[in-house]
Coordinates of C-alpha atoms in Angstrom, one line a residue:
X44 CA 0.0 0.0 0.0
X45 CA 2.9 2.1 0.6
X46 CA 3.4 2.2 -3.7
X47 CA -0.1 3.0 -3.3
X48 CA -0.2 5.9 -1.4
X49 CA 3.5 7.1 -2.3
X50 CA 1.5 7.7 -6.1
X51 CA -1.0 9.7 -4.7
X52 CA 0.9 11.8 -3.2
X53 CA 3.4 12.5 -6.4
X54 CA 0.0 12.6 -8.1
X55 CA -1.3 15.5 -6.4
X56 CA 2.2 17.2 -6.2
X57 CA 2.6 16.8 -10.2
X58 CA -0.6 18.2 -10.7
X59 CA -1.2 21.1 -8.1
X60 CA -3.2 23.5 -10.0
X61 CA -5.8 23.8 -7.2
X62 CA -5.6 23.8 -3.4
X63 CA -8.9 21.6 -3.8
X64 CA -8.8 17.6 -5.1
X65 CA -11.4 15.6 -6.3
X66 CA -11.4 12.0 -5.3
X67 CA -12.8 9.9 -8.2
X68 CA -10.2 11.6 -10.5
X69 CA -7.4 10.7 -8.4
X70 CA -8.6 7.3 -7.9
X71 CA -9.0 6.7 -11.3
X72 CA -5.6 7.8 -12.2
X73 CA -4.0 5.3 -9.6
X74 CA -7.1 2.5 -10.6
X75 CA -4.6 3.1 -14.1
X76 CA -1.3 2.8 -12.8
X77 CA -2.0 -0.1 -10.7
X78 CA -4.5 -2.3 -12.5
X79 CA -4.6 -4.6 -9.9
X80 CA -4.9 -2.3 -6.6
X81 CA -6.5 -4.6 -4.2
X82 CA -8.4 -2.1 -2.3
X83 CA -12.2 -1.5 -2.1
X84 CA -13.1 1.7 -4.3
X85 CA -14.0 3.0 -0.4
X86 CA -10.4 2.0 1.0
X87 CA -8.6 4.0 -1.9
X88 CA -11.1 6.9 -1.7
X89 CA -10.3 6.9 2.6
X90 CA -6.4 6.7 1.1
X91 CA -6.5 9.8 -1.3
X92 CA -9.0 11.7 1.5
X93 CA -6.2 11.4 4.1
X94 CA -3.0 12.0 2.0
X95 CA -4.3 14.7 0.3
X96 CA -5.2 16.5 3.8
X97 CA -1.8 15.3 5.5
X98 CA -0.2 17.0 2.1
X99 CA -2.3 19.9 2.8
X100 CA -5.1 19.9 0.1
X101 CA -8.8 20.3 0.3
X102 CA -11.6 17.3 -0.3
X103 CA -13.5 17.7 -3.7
X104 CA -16.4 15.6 -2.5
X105 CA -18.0 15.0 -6.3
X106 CA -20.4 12.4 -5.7
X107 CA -19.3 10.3 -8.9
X108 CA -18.0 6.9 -7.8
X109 CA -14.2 6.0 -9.2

């Protein structure tokens, strides 16, 4: 998980164009780079939510599933 969540942080850092990220588009980016991510849609949102706050961005809460 720690691949996991080192991507989504580099993700968010790499494209910073807004203090505020939305989940689903996050987790769809990392759904792509690792194909076979065993976590729940849920457990990868709950992963983005807190490393995006820890990095110091803002929850986008879309409503559109990843």
């Amino acid at each position: 998980m720690s691949d996991v969540r080192q991507a989504i942080v580099r993700y968010l850092i790499d494209n910073f164009v807004s203090p505020c990220i939305s989940i689903s588009e996050v987790s769809n980016t990392v759904r792509r780079m690792f194909p076979l991510c065993e976590l729940t849609d849920w457990e990868l949102g709950d992963l983005i939510a807190r490393s995006a706050i820890d990095a110091g961005f803002a929850i986008e809460l879309d409503g559109v599933g990843p």
